[in-house]
XYZ file of N, CA and C in Angstrom:
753
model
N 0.836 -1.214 0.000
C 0.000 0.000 0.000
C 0.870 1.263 0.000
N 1.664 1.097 0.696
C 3.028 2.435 0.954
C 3.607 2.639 -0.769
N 3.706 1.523 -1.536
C 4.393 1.703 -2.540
C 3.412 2.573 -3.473
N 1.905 2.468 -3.287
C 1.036 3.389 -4.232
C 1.044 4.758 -3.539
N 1.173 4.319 -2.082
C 0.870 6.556 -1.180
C 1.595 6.964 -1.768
N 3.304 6.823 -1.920
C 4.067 7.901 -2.271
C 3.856 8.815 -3.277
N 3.675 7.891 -4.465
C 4.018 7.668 -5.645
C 2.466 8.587 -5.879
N 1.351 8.601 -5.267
C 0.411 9.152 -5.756
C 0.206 10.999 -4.482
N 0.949 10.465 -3.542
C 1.275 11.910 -3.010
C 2.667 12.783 -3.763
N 3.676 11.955 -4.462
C 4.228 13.382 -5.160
C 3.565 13.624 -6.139
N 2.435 12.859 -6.653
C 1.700 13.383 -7.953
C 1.432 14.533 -7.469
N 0.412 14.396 -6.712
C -0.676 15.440 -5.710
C 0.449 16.713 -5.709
N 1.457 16.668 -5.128
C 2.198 17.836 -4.794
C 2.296 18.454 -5.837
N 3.108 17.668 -7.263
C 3.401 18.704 -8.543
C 2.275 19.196 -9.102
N 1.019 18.518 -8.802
C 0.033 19.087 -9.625
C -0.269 20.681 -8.932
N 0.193 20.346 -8.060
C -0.495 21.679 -7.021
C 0.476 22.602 -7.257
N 1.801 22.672 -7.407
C 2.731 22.983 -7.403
C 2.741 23.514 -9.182
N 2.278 23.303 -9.950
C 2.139 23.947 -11.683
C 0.292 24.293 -11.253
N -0.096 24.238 -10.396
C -1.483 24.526 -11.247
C -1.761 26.263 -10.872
N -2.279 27.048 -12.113
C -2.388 27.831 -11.885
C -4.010 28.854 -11.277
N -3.655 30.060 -11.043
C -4.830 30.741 -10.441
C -5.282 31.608 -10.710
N -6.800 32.361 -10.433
C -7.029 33.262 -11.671
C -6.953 34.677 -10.353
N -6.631 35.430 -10.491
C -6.961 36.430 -9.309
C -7.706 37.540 -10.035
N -8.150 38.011 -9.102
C -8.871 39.655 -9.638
C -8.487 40.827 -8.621
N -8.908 42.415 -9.172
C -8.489 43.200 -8.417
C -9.013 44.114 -9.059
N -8.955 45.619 -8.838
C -9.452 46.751 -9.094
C -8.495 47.840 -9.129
N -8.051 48.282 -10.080
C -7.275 49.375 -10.688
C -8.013 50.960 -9.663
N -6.949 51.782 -8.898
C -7.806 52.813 -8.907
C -6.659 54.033 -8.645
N -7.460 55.331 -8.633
C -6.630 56.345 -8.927
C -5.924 56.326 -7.285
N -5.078 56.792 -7.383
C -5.032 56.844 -5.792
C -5.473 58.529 -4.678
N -5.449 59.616 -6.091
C -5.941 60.667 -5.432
C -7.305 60.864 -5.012
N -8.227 59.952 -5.439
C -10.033 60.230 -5.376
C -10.517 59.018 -5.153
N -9.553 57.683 -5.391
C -10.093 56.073 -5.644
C -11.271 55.335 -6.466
N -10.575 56.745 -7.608
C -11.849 56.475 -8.690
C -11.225 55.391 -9.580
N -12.204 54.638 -10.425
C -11.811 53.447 -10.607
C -11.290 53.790 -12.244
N -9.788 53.293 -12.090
C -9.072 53.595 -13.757
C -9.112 52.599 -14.723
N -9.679 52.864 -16.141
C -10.178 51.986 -17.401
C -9.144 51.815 -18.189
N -8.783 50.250 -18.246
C -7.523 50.598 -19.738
C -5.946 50.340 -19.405
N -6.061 50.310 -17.896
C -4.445 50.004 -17.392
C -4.216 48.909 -17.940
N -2.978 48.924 -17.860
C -2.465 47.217 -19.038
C -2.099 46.926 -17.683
N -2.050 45.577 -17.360
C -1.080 44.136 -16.200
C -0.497 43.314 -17.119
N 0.392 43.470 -16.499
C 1.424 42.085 -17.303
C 2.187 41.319 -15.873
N 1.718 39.990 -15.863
C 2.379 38.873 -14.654
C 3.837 39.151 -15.842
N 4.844 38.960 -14.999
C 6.065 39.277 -15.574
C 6.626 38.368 -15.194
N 6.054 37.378 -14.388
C 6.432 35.727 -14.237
C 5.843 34.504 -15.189
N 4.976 34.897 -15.309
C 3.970 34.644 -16.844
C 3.592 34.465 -18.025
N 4.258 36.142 -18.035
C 4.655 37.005 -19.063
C 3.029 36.644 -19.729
N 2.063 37.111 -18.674
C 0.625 36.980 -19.301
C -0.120 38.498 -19.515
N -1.077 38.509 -20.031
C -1.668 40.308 -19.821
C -2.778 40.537 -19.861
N -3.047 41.641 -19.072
C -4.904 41.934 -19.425
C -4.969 43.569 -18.943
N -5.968 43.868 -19.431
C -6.129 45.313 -19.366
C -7.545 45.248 -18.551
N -6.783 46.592 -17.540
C -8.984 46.476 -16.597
C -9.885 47.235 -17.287
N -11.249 46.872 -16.809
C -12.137 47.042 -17.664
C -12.513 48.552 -17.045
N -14.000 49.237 -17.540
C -14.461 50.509 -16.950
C -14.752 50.802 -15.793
N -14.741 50.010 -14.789
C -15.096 49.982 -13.323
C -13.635 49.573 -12.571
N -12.490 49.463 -13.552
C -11.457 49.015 -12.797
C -10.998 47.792 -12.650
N -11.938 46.718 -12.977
C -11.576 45.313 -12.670
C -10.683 45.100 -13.631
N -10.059 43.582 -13.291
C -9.419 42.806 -13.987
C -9.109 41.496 -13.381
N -8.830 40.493 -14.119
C -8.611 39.329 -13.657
C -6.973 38.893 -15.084
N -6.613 38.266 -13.856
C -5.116 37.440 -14.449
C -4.590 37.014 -14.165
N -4.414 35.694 -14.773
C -3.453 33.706 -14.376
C -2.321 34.540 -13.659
N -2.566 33.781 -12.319
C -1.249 34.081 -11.409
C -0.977 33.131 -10.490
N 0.181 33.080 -9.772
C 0.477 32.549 -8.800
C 0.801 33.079 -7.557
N 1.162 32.425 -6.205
C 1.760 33.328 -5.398
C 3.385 33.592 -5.281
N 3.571 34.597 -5.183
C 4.741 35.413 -5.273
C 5.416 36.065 -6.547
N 3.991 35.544 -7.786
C 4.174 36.240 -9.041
C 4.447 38.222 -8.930
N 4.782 38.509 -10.108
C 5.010 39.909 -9.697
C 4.225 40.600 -11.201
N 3.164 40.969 -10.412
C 2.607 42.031 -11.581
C 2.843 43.818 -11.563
N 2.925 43.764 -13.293
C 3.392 44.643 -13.183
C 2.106 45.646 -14.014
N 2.050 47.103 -13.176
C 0.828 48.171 -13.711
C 1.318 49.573 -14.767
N 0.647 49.337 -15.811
C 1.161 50.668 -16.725
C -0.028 51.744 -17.250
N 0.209 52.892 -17.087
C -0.989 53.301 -17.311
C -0.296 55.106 -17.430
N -0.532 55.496 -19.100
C -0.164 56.902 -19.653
C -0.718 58.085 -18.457
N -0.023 58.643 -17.881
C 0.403 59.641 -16.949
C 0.285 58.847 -15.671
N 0.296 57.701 -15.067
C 0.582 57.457 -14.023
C 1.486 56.245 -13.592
N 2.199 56.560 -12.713
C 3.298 56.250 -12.431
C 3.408 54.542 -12.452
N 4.328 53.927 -12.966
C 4.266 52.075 -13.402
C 4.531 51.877 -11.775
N 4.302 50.609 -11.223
C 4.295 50.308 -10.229
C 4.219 48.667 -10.210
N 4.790 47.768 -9.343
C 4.780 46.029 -9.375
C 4.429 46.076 -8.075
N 3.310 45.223 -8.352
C 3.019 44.488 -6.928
C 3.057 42.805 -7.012
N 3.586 42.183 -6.261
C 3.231 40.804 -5.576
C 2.018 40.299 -5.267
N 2.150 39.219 -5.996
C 0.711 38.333 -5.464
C 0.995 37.556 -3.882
N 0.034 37.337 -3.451
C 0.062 36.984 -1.458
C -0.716 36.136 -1.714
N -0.268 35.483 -0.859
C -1.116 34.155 -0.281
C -2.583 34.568 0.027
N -2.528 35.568 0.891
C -4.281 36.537 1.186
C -4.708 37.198 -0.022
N -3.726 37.545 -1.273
C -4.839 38.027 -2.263
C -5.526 36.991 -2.742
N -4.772 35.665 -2.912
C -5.368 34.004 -3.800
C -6.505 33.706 -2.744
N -6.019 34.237 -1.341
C -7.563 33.276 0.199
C -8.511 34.156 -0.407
N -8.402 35.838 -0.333
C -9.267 36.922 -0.277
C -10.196 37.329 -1.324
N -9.352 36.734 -2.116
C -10.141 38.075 -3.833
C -9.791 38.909 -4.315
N -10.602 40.054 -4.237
C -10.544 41.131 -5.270
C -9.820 41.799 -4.394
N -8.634 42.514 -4.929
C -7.747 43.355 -4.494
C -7.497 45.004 -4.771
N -7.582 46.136 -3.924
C -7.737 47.155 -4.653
C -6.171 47.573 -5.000
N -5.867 47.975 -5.819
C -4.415 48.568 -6.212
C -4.272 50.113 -6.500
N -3.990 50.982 -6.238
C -3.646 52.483 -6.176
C -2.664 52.511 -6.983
N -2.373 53.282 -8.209
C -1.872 54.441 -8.702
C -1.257 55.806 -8.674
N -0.350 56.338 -8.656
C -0.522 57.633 -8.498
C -0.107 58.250 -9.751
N -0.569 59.080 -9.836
C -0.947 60.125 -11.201
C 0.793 61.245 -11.208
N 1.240 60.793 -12.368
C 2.330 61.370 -12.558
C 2.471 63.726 -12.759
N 2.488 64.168 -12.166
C 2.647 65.626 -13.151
C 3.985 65.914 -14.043
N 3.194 65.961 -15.407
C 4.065 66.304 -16.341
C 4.029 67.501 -16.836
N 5.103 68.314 -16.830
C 5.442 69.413 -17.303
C 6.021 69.337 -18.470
N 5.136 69.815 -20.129
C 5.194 69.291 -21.231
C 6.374 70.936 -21.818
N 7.665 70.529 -22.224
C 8.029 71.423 -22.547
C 7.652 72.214 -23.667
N 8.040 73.597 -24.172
C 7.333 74.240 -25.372
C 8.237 73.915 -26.598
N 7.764 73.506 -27.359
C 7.908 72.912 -28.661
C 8.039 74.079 -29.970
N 9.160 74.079 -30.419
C 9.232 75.154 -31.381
C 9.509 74.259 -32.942
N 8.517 74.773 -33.284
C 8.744 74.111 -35.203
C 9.040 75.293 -35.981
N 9.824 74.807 -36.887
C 10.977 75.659 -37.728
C 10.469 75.160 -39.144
N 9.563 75.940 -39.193
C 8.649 75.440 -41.315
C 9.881 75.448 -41.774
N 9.962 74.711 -42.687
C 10.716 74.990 -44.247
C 10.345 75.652 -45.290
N 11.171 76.648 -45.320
C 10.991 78.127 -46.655
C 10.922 77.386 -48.113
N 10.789 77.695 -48.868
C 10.634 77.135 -50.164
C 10.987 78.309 -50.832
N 11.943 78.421 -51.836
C 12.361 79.179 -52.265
C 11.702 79.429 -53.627
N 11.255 78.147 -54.171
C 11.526 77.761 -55.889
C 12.354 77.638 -56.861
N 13.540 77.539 -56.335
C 14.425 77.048 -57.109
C 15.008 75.870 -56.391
N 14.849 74.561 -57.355
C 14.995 73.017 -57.087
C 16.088 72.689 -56.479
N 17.311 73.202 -56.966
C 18.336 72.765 -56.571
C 18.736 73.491 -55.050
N 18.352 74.808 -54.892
C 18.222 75.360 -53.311
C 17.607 74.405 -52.627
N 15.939 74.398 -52.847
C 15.263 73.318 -51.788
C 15.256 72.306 -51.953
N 16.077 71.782 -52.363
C 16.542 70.355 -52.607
C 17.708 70.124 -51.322
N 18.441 71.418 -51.533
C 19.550 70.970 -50.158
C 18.861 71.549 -48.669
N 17.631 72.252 -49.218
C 17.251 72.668 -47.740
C 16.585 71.452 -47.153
N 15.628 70.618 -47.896
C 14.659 69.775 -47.421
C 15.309 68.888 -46.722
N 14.743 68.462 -45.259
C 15.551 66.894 -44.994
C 15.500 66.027 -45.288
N 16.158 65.228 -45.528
C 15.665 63.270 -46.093
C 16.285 62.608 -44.956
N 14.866 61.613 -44.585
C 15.495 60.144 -43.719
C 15.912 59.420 -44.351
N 16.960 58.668 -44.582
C 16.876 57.382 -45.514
C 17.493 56.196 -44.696
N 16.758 55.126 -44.218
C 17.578 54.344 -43.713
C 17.457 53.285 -44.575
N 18.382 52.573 -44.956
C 18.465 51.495 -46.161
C 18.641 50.156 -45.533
N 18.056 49.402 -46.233
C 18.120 47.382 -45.454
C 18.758 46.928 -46.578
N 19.414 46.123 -45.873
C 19.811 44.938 -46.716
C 19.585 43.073 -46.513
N 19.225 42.488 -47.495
C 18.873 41.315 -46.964
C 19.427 39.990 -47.614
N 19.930 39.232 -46.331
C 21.214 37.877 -47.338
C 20.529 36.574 -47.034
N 20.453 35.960 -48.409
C 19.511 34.885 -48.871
C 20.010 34.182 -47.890
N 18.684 33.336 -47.176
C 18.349 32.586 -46.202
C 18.217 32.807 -44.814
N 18.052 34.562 -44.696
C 17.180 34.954 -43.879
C 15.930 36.011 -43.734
N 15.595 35.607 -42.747
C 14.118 36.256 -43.342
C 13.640 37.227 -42.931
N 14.501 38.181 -42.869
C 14.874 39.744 -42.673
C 15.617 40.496 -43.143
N 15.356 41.409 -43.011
C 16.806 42.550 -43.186
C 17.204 43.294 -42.670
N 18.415 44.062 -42.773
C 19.382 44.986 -41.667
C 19.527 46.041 -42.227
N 19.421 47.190 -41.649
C 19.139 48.385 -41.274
C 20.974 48.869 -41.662
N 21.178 49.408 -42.728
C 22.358 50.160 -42.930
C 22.596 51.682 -42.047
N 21.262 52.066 -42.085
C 21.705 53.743 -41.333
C 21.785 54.359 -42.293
N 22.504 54.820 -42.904
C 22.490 55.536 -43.848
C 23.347 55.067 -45.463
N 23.689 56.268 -46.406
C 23.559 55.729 -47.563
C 25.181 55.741 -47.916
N 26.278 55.799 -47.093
C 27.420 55.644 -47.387
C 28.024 54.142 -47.662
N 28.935 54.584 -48.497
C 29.923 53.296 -48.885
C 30.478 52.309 -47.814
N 30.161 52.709 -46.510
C 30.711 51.189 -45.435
C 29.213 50.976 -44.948
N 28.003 51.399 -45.595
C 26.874 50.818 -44.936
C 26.341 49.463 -45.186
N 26.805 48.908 -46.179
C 26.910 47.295 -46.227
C 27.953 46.539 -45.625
N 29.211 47.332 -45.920
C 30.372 46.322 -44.592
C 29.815 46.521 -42.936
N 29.537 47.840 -42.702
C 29.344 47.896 -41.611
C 28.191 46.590 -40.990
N 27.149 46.241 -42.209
C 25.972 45.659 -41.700
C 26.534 44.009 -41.579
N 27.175 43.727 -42.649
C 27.454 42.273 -42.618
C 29.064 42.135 -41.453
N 29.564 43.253 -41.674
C 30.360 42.998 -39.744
C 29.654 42.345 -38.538
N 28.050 43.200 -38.627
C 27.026 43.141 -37.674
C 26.660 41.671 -37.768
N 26.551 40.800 -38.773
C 25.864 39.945 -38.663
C 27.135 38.722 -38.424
N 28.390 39.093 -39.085
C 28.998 37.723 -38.830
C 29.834 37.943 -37.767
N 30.098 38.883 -37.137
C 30.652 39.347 -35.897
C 29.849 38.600 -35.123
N 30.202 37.771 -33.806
C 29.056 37.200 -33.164
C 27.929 37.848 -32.307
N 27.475 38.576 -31.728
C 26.269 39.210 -30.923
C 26.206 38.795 -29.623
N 28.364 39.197 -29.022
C 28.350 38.815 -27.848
C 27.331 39.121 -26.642
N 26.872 40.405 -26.808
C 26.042 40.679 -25.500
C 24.887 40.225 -25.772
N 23.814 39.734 -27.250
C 22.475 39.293 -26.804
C 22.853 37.861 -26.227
N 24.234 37.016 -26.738
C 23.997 35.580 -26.850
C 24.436 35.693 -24.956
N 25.515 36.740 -24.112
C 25.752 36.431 -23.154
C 24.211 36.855 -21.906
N 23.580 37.723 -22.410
C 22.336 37.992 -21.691
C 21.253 36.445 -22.090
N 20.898 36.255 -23.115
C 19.504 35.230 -23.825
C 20.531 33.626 -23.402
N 21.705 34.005 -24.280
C 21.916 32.492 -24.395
C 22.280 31.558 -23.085
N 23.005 32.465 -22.222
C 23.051 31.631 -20.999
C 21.825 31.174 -20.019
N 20.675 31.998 -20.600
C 19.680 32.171 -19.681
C 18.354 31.656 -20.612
N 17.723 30.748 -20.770
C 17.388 29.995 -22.097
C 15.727 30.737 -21.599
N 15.604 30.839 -20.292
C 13.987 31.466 -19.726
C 13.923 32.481 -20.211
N 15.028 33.465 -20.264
C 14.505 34.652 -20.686
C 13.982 34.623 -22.077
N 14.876 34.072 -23.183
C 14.323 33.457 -24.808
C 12.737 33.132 -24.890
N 12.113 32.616 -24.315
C 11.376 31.904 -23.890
C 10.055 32.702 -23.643
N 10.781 34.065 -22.424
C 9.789 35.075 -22.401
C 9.656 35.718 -23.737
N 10.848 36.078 -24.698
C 10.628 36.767 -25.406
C 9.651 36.307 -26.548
N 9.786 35.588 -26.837
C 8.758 34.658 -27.866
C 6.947 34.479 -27.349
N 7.279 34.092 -25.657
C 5.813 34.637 -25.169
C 4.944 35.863 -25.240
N 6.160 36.977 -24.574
C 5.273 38.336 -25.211
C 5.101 38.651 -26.278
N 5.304 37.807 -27.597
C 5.215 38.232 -28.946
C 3.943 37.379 -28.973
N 3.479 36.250 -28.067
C 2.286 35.938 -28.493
C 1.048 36.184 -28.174
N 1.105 37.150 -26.245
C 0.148 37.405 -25.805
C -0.409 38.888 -26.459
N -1.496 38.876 -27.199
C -2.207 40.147 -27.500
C -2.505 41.403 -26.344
N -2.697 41.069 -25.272
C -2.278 41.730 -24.386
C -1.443 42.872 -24.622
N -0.429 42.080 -24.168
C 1.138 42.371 -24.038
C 1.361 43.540 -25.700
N 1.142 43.123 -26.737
C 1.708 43.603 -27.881
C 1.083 44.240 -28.259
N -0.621 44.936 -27.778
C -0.697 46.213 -27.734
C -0.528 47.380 -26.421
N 0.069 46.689 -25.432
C 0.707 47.660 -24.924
C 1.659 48.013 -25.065
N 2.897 47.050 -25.813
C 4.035 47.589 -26.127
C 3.672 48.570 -27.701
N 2.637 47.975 -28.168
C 2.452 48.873 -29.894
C 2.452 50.366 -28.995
N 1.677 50.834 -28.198
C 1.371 52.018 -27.785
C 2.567 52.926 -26.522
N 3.379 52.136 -26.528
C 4.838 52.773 -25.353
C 6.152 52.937 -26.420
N 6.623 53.807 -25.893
C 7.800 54.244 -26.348
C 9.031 54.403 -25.158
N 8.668 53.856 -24.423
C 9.571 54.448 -23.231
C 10.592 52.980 -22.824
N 9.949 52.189 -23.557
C 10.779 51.054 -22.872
C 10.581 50.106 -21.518
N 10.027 50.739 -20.613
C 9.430 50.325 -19.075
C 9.395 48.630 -19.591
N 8.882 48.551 -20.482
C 8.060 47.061 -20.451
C 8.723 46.256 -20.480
N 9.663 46.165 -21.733
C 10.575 45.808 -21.757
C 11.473 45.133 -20.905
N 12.120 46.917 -20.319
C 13.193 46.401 -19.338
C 12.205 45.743 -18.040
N 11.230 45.790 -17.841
C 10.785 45.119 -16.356
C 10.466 43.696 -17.126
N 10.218 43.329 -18.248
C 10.292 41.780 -18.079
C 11.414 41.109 -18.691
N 12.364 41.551 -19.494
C 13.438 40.984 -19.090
C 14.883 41.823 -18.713
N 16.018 40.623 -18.567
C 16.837 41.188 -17.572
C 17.938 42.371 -18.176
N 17.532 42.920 -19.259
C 18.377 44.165 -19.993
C 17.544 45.465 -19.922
N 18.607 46.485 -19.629
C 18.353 47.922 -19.488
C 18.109 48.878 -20.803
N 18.085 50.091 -21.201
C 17.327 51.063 -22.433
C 19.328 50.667 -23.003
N 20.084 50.925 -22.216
C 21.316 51.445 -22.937
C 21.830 50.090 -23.496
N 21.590 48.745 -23.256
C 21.602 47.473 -23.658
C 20.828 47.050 -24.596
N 19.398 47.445 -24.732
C 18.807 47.441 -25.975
C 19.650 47.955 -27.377
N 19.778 49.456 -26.861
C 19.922 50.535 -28.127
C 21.648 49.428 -28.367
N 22.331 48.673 -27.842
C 23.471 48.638 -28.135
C 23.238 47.371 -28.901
N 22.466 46.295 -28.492
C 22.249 45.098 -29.079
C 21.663 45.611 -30.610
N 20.707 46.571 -30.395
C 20.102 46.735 -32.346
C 21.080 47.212 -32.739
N 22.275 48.192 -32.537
C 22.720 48.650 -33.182
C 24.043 47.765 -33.887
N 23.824 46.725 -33.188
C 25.109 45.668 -33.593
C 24.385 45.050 -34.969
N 22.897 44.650 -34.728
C 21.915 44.011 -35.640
C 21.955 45.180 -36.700
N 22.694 46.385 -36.658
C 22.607 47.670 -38.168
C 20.978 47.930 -37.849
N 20.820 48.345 -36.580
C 19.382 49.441 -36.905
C 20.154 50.650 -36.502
N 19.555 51.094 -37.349
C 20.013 52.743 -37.467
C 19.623 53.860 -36.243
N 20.195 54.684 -36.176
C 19.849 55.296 -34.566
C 18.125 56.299 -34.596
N 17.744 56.372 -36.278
C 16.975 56.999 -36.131
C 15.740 56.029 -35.911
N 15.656 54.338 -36.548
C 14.882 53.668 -36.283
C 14.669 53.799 -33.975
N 15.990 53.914 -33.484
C 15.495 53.225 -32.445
C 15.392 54.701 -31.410
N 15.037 55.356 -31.852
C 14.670 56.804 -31.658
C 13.164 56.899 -32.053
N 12.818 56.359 -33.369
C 10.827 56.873 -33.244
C 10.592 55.153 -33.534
N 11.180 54.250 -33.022
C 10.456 52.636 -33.061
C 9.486 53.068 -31.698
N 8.343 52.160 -31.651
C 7.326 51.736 -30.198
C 8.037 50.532 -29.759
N 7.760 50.035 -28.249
C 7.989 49.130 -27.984
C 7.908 47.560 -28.356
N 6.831 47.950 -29.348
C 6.489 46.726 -30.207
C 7.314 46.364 -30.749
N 7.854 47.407 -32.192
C 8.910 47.115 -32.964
C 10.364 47.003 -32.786
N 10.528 47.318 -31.180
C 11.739 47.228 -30.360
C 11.819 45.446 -30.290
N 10.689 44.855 -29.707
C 10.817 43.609 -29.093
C 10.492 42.543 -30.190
N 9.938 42.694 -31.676
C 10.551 42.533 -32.859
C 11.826 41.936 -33.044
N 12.051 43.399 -33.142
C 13.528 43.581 -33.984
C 14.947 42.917 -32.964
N 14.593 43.051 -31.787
C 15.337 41.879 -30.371
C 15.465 40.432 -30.622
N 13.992 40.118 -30.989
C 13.827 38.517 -31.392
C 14.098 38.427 -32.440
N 14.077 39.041 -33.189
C 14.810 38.726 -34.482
C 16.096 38.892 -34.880
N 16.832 39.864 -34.230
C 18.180 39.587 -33.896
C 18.852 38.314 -33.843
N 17.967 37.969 -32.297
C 18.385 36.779 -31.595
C 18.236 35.722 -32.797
N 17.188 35.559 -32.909
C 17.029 34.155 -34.011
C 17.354 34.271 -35.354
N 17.860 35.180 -36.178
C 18.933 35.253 -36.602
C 20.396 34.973 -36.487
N 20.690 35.458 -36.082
C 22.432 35.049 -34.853
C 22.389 33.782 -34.427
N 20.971 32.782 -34.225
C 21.175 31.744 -33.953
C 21.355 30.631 -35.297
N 20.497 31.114 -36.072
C 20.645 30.922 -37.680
C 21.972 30.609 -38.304
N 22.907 31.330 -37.617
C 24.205 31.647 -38.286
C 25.056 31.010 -37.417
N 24.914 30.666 -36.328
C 25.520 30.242 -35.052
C 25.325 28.935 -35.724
N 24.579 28.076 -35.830
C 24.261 27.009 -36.886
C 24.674 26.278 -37.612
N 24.909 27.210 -38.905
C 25.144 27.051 -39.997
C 26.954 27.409 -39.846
């Protein structure tokens, strides 16, 4: 009989031990405790997401000691921990506080037009960032601009190895793992479509803004891409780095 208890009590344990939980809670301002619509959550243990609804609620797969994290345009990001008493209790209220931003004054400088072509031709600005793309992958790289080392520079980028994504991702195979997850939760990828700041990013995995901008720029994105990219096309162009470089690592 002893030989079936064990054997069916460590079942019991792992099941309990992976099974997950749904929690709920209530988004609110923290100056009035009026209830805020639209905040994104992302479990950043998870790497799951949901946005609360008009009264504030929300519900999202968690565990205890998961760490969610709150984003919400003018008020301040904030992580809280899941507790053992939020999984006994329920609905949890969570506070906010409302950022003040002081929007500096913005001066635009029209462009004169003279009418003669060859004047406003050198007055006008041009972006040009140019790609290039080498058969048997399924992307392309970002030259920067239109000079004569913008193809050496790019294929340096690619057969040079990509010491810092492979020493951050590759030693650490979970973080890979997340990254491919937040590319699948809808959640998640319209809150990064709509941020520019990076927050998201760096709070779910383990690299900072100045580690990003250094990893694309090895991948030949150009400084003006990672200047007006959203967070979306940041965490893109990361995974595709990566699985590229692994492509080649490969082969």
């Amino acid at each position: 009989m002893k030989k079936f208890f064990f054997p069916l009590l460590l079942l019991f344990l792992s099941l309990q031990a992976f099974s997950q939980d749904v929690i709920s809670g209530t988004v609110m301002n923290a100056a009035d405790d009026k209830p805020i619509e639209k905040v994104h959550i992302v479990n950043l243990n998870q790497v799951k997401g949901a946005v609360s609804e008009e009264d504030g609620t929300f519900k999202l797969q968690a565990t205890v000691n998961d760490t969610l994290y709150f984003s919400y345009l003018g008020f301040r990001s904030i992580k809280v921990r899941v507790t053992n008493d939020w999984l006994k209790y329920g609905n949890v209220k969570v506070k906010m506080t409302e950022l003040g931003i002081a929007l500096e004054e913005v001066v635009l400088k029209p462009v004169t037009l003279t009418g003669y072509l060859e004047i406003d031709a050198r007055n006008i600005p041009i972006y040009e960032n140019n790609r290039y793309s080498i058969s048997g992958l399924n992307a392309g790289y970002e030259g920067g601009d239109n000079s004569a080392s913008a193809v050496s520079r790019t294929l340096g980028a690619i057969f040079n190895p990509a010491d810092l994504m492979h020493n951050i991702f590759g030693k650490k195979p979970k973080q890979m793992r997340k990254l491919r997850q937040m590319k699948e939760d809808d959640e998640i990828r319209t809150l990064l479509r709509n941020k520019f700041d990076r927050e998201t990013l760096i709070a779910l995995l383990p690299i900072n803004k100045v580690e990003i901008d250094e990893i694309l720029q090895r991948c030949s994105y150009s400084k003006d891409f990672l200047r007006s990219a959203n967070d979306l096309q940041i965490l893109d162009a990361l995974s595709g780095c990566y699985e590229e470089y692994r492509v080649l690592q490969r082969n």
